[in-house]
XYZ file of C-alpha atoms in Angstrom:
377
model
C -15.717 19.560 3.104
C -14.333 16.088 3.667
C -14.695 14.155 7.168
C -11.131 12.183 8.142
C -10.023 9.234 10.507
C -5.700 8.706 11.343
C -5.946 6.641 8.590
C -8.408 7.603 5.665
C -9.922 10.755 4.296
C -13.793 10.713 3.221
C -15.290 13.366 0.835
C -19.000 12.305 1.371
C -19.862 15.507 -1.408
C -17.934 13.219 -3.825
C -20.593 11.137 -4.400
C -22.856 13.435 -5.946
C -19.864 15.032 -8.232
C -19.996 14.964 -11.399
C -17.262 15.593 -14.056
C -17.671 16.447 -17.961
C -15.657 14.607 -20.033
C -15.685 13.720 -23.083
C -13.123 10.734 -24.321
C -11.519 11.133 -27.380
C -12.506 8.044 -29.355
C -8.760 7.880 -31.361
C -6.609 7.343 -28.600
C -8.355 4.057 -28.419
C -7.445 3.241 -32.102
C -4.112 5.121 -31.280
C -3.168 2.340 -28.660
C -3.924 -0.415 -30.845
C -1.160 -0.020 -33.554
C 1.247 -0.436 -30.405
C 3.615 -3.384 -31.247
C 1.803 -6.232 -29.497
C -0.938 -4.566 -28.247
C -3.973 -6.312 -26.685
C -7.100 -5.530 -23.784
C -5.883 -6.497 -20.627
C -8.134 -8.962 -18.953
C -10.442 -8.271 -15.980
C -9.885 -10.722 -13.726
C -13.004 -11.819 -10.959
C -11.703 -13.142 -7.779
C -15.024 -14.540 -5.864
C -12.805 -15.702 -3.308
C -11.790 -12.070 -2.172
C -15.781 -10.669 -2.610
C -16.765 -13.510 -0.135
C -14.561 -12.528 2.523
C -14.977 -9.288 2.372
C -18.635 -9.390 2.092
C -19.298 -7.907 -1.478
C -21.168 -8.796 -5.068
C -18.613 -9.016 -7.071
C -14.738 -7.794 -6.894
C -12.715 -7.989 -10.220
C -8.588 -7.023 -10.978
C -7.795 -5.046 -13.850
C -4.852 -6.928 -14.505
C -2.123 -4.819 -16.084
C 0.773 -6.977 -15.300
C 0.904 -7.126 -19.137
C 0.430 -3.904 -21.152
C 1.716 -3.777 -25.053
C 4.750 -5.964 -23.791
C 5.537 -3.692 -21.198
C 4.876 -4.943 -16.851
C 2.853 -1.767 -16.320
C -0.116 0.448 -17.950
C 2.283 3.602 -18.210
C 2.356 2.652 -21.718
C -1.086 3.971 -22.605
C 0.009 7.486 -21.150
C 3.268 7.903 -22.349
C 2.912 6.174 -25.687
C -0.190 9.029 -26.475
C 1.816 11.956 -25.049
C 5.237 11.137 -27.198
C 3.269 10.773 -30.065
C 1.326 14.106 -29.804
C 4.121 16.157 -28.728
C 6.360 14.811 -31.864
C 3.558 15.019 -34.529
C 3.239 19.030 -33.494
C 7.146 19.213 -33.571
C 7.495 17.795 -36.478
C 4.037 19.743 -37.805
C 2.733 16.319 -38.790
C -1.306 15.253 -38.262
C -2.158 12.739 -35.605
C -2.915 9.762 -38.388
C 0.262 9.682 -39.083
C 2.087 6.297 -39.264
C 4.917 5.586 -36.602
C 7.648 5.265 -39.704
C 6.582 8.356 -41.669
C 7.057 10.298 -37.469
C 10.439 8.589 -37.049
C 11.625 9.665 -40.284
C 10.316 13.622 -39.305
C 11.615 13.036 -35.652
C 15.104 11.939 -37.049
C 15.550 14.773 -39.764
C 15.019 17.428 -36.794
C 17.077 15.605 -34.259
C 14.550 15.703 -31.251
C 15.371 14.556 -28.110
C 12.955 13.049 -25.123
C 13.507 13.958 -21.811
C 11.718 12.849 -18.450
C 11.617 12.196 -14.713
C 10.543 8.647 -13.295
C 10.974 6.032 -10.608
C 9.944 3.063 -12.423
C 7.520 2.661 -14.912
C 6.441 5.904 -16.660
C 10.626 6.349 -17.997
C 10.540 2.838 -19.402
C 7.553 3.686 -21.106
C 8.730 6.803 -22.685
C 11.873 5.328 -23.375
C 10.567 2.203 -25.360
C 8.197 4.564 -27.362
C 11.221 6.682 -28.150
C 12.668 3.372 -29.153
C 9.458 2.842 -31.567
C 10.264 6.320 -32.839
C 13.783 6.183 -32.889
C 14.280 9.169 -30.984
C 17.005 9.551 -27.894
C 16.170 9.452 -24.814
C 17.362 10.994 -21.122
C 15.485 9.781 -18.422
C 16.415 10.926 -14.414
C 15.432 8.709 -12.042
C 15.974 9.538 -8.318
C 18.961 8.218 -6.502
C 17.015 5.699 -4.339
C 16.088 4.070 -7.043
C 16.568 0.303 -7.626
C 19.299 -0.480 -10.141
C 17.609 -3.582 -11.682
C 14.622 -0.673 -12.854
C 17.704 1.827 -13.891
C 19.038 -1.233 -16.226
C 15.212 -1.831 -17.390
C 15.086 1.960 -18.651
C 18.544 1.515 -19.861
C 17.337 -1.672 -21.939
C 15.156 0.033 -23.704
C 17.708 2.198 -25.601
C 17.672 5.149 -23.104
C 20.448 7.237 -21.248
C 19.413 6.648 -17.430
C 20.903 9.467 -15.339
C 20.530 9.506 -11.799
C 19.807 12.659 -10.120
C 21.291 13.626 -6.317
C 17.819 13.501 -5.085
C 14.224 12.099 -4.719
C 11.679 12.189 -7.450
C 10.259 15.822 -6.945
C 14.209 16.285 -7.912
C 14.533 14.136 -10.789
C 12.035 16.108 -12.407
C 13.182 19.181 -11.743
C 16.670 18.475 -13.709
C 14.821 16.895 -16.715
C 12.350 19.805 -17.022
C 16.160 22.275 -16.667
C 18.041 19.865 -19.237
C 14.799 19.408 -21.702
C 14.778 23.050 -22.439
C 17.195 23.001 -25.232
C 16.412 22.742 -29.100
C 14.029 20.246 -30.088
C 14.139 19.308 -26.286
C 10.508 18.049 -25.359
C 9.531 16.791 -21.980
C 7.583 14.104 -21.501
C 6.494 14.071 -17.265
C 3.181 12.256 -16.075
C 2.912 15.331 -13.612
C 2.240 19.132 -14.252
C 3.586 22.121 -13.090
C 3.667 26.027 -13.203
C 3.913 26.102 -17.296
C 3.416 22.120 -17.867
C 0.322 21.106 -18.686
C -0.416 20.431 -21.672
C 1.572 17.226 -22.030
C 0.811 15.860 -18.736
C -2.933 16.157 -19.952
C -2.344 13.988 -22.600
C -1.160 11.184 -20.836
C -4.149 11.515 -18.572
C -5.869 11.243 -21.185
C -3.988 8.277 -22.706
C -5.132 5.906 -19.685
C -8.762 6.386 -20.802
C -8.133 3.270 -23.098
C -7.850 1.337 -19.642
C -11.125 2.735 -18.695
C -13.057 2.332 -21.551
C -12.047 -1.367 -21.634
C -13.078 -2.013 -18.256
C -16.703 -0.480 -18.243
C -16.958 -2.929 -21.073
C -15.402 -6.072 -19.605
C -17.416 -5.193 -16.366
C -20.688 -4.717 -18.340
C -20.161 -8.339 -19.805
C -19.306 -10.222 -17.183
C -22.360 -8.694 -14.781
C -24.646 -7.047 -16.778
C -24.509 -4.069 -14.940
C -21.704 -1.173 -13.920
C -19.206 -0.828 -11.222
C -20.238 0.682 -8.040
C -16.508 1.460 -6.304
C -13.408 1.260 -8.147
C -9.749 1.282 -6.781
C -6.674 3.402 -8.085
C -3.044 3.990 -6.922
C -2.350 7.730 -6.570
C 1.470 8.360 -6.559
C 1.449 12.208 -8.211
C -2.050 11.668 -8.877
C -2.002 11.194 -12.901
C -3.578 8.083 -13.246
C -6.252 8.824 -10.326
C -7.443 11.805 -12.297
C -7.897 9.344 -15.365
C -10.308 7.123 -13.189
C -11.766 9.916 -11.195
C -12.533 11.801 -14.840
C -13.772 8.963 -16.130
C -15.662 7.323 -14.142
C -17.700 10.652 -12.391
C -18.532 11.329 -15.919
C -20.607 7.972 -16.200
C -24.989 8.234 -16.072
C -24.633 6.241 -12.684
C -23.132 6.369 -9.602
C -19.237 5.270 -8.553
C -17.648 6.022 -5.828
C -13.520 6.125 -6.260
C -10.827 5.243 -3.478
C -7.450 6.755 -4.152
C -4.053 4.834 -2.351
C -0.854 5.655 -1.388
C 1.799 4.551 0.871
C 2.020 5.718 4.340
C 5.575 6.932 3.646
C 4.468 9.031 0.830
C 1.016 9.899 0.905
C 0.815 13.064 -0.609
C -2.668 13.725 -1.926
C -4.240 12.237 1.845
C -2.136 14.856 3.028
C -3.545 17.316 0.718
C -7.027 16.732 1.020
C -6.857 17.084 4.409
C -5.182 20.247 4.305
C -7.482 21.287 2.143
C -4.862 22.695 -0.120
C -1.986 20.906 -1.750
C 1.080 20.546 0.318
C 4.515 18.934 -0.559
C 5.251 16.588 1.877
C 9.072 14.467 2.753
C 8.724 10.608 1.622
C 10.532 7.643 2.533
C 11.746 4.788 1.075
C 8.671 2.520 0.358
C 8.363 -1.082 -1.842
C 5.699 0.838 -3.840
C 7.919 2.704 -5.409
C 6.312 4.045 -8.592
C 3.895 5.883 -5.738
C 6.837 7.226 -3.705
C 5.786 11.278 -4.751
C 6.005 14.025 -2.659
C 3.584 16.502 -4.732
C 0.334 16.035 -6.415
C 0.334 16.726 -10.189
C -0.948 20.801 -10.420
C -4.098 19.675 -12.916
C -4.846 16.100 -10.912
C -5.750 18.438 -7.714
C -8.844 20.227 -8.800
C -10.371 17.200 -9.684
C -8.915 15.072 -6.739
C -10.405 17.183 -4.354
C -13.769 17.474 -5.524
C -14.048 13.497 -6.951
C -11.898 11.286 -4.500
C -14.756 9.404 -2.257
C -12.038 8.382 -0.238
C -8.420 8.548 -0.105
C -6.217 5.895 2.844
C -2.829 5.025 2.624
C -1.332 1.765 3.232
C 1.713 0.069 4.761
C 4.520 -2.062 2.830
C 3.640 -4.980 4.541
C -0.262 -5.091 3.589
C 1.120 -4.279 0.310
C 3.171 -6.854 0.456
C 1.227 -9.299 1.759
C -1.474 -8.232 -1.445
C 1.481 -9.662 -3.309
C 1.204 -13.044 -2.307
C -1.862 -13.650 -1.824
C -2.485 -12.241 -5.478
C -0.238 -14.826 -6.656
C -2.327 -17.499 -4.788
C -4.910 -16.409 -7.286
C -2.612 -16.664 -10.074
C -2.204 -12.777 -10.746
C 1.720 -11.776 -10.568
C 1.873 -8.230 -9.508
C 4.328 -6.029 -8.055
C 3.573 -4.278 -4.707
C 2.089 -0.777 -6.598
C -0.417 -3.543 -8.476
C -1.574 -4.742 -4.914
C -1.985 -1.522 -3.671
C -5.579 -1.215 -4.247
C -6.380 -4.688 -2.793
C -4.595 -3.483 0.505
C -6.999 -0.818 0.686
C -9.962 -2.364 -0.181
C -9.262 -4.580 2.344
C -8.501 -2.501 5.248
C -11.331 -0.690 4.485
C -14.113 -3.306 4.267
C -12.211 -4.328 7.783
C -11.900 -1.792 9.532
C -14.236 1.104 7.868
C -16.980 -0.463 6.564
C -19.541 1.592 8.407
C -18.292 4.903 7.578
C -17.961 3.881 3.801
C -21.856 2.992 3.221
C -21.622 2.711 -0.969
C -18.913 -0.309 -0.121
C -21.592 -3.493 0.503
C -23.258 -6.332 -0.015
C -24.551 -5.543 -3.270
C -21.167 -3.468 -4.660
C -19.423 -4.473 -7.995
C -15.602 -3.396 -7.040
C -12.932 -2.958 -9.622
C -9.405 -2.608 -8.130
C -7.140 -1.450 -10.596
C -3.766 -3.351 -10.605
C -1.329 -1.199 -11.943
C 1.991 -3.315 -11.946
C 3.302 -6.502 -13.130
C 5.012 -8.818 -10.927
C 8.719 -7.388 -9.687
C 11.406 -7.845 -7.439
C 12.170 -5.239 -4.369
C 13.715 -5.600 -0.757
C 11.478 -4.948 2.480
C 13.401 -1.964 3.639
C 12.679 -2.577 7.530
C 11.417 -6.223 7.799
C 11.127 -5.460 11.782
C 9.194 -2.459 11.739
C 6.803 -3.994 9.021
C 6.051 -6.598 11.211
C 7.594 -9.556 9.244
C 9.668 -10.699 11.886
């Protein structure tokens, strides 16, 4: 049973968890017959490890993904293409010309939820494929990121509620014939698909064991993810508790939304009311049903942050020459105010630690909803 402060949640059994995994080698060669498709550097910033007090800390920068701002590509991109091929009752090799061709003759139709980055992923792989799109974004959502979906060739429909909403009415309007859904969260009956885009972030991983490997010689000892309904967190916690060594993993969210803290505290997963946040491809109310088992048991430590450390990340990332959007800088805000203010309850963060914070968003613009009660005034 974890131990918790106001501010973060520690699972000290974490540390001895371990999860059995096994990667599936072809999403990697998958990922790589994207249209401009490269590794995403990892970035080491020896400026932030010497004032925090650590080894080494490195950003895995995916500001750039297969000419997309974000990594959602490596999810969704994995996920459309499964769910097609077995619609279309075509194998896995197949090329993306010989699937458009199948997709086209049956007249299938994407569907999905998002506020931000996981629609305009789906929708530019339905591009690739040639197959419509509806994606339902929640009606807080920015309309410079509703005309970003739109630009990739999709119908953006705005649903008369938050995000737990959105989904909700593309799961209800998906179910037609040759309707598939394609949500990075699962649900009572939806799991499958939401696997496999878990599954297609393991190309992220993958790459940075490597990159970390070359640069130090050695492994990461604490790495960094944004939670929002907890997809991509179960990719790094399934990953990297599956390694032969040790590696402790810090899940973020924002204060106004922090759903899995919540949840771990409870012990149980709860749906909590969000608010507006600059984060906003974290601003989720529920954690994802097939995240939470391993969440629970594989989160070292799970904090939530404000907009304006977030926002501050932002610029001083930029300082360093990394553009990233406030859900990029999430993990930096945390890493921070924990080495600050937590570093003796959080003994694996320390001199000798090799930190990877995962930077999950290109550069972006958004509005600081309350500039008073941030504190930038």
């Amino acid at each position: 049973m974890g131990s918790q402060h106001t501010d973060i949640y520690i699972n000290p059994q974490a540390h001895s968890w371990h999860h059995d995994a096994n990667t599936d080698r072809r999403i990697r060669h998958f990922h790589q017959r994207l249209p401009g498709f490269t590794p995403t550097p990892l970035i080491r910033v020896d400026s932030i490890a010497k004032e925090l007090g650590l080894k080494y800390v490195f950003v895995k920068d995916e500001s750039h993904r297969a000419n997309l701002p974000a990594f959602k590509i490596l999810g969704a991109s994995w996920a459309t293409y499964r769910a097609v091929t077995r619609a279309v009752g075509l194998s896995t090799d197949v090329s993306f010309e010989v699937l458009a061709d199948a997709a086209s003759e049956k007249v299938i139709k994407i569907f999905a939820a998002t506020d931000g980055n996981h629609g305009r992923a789906v929708a530019r792989m339905a591009r690739i494929l040639r197959i419509q799109a509806d994606v339902f974004v929640p009606s807080n959502l920015e309309q410079a990121t509703r005309d970003l979906i739109a630009g990739e060739g999709a119908r953006v429909i705005v649903a008369d509620g938050d995000y737990d909403y959105a989904v909700q009415q593309a799961r209800i309007n998906s179910e037609v014939p040759n309707g598939i859904l394609i949500q990075d969260t699962a649900f009572e009956g939806y799991t499958e698909i939401a696997q496999w885009i878990v599954d297609g972030y393991s190309t992220m991983m993958i790459e940075t064991e490597e990159q970390v490997r070359e640069a130090t010689g050695g492994t990461a000892d604490f790495v960094i993810a944004p939670a929002g309904v907890g997809s991509f967190a179960q990719a790094v916690v399934s990953y990297w508790k599956s390694r032969p060594y040790p590696c402790s993993v810090m899940a973020v969210e924002p204060d106004s939304a922090a759903c899995l803290k919540n949840s771990l505290t409870k012990g149980e997963p709860i749906t909590i009311a969000t608010e507006n946040t600059i984060m906003a491809g974290l601003n989720c109310g529920t954690v994802s049903s097939i995240a939470w088992p391993i969440l629970q048991k594989g989160v070292d430590i799970s904090v939530s942050v404000s907009d304006r450390e977030a926002h501050e990340g932002v610029a001083q990332f930029k300082a360093l020459g990394i553009h990233a959007g406030p859900c990029g800088t999430a993990s930096y805000a945390a890493l921070k105010h924990i080495a600050e203010q937590h570093s003796k309850d959080v003994q694996s963060l320390n001199p000798d630690s090799t930190v990877v914070l995962f930077c999950t968003e290109g550069e972006r613009g958004y509005e600081m909803l309350d500039r008073k009660k941030e504190g930038l005034l």
